[in-house]
Coordinates of C-alpha atoms in Angstrom, one line a residue:
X137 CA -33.5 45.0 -4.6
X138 CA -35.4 43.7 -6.9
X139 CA -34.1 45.0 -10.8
X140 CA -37.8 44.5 -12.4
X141 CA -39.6 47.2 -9.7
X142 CA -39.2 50.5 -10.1
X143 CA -38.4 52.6 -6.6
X144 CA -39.1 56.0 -6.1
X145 CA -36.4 58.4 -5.5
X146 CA -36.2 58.7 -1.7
X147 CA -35.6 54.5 -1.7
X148 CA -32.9 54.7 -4.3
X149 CA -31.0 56.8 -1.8
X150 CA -31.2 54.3 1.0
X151 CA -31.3 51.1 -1.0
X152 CA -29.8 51.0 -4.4
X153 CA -27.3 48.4 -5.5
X154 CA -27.6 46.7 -1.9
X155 CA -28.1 43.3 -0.9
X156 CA -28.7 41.5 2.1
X157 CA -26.6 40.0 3.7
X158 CA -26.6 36.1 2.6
X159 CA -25.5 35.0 6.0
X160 CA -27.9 37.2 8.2
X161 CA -30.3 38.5 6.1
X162 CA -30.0 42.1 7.3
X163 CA -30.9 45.1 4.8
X164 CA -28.1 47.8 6.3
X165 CA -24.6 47.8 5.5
X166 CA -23.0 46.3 8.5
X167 CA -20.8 49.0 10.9
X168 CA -17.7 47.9 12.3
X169 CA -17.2 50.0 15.2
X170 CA -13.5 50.3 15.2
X171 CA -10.7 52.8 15.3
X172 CA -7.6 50.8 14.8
X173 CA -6.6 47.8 12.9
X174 CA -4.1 44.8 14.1
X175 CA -1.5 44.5 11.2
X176 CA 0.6 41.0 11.2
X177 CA 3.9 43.1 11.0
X178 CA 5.5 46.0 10.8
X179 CA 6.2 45.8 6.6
X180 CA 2.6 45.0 6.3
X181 CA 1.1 47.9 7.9
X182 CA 3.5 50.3 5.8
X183 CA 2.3 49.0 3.0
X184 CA -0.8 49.5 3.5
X185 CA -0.8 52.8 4.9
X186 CA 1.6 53.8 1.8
X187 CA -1.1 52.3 -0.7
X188 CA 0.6 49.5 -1.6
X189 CA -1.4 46.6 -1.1
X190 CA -5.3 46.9 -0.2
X191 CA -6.2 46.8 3.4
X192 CA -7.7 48.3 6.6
X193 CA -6.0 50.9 8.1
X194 CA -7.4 53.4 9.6
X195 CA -11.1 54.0 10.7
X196 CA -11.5 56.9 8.1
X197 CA -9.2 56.0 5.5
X198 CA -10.1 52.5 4.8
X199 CA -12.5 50.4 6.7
X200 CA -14.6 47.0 5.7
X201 CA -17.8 49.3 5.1
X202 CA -15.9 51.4 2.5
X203 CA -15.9 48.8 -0.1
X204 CA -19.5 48.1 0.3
X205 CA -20.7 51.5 0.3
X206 CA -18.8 52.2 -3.4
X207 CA -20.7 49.0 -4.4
X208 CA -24.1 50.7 -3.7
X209 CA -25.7 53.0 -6.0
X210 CA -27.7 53.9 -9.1
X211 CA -25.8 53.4 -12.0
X212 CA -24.6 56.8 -13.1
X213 CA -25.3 58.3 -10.3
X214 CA -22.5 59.7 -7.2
X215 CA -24.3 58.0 -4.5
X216 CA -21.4 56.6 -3.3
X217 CA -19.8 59.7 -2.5
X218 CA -22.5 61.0 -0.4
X219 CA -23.2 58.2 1.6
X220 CA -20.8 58.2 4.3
X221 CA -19.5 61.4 5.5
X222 CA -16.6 61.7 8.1
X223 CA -17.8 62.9 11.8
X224 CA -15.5 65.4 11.4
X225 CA -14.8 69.6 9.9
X226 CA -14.7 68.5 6.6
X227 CA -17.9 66.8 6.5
X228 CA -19.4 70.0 5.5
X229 CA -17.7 70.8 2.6
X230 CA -17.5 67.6 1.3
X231 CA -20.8 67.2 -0.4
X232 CA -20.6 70.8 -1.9
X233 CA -17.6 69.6 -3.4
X234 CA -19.3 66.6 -4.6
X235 CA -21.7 67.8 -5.9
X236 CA -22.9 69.3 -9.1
X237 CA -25.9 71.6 -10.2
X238 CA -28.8 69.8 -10.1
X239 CA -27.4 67.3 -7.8
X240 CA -29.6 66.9 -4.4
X241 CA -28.5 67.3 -1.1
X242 CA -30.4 65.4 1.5
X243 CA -29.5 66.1 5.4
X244 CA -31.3 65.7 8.7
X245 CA -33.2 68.8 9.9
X246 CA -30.6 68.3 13.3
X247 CA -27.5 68.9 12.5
X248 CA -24.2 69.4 14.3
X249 CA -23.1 73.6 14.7
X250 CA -20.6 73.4 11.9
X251 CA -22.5 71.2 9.3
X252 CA -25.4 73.2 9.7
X253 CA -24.4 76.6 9.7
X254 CA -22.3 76.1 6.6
X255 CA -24.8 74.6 5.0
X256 CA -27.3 77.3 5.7
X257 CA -25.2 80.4 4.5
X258 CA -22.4 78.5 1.4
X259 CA -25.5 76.4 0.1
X260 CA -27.6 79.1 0.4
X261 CA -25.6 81.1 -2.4
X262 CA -24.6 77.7 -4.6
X263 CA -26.5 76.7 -7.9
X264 CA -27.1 73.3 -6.5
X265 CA -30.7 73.8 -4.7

């Protein structure tokens, strides 16, 4: 984006501190759609899984779409840790947690059982809104 123009709110959420890709041009962060990793041996996958060296492991531990999603952002802002949620339980608590009065929480109107529900009734009683 463009540093000179200023963006309303709603774009900083989707946009800042991305670029496009220089290869393909595309706006989005690109998805790998993977659940498992191919290490080149056995020493090399321990270390990474025991945070020893830096590499993909595991869909939701580390992934090539975690790096570039930490890159993104408004300076001074969380963004990052909003951005990508798990698919999972903990989804739900994870941006009250994250969170900080004053801080904005933006979800889809549809949402899963568990997201939604515990967003309705915890949020509804937090001084975020």
């Amino acid at each position: 984006m463009e540093e000179s123009r200023r963006f309303d709110f709603d774009t900083l959420q989707v946009h800042a501190g991305q670029r496009p890709d220089p290869n393909t041009g595309a706006r989005a962060v690109p998805i790998y759609q993977t659940a498992s990793y191919v290490f080149e041996d056995p020493e090399s996958a321990a270390a990474y899984f025991n945070l020893q060296e830096y590499g993909n492991t595991y869909s939701r531990i580390m992934n090539p779409t975690v790096p570039r999603s930490r890159k993104g952002g408004k300076p001074g802002r969380r963004l990052w840790s909003s951005r990508f949620f798990e698919r999972a339980r903990g989804e739900s608590g994870g941006f009250v947690h994250a969170s900080l009065p004053g801080d904005h929480i933006v979800s889809p109107s549809a949402l899963y059982g568990g997201p939604s529900i515990s967003s309705s009734t915890c949020c509804a009683r937090c001084p975020l809104m």
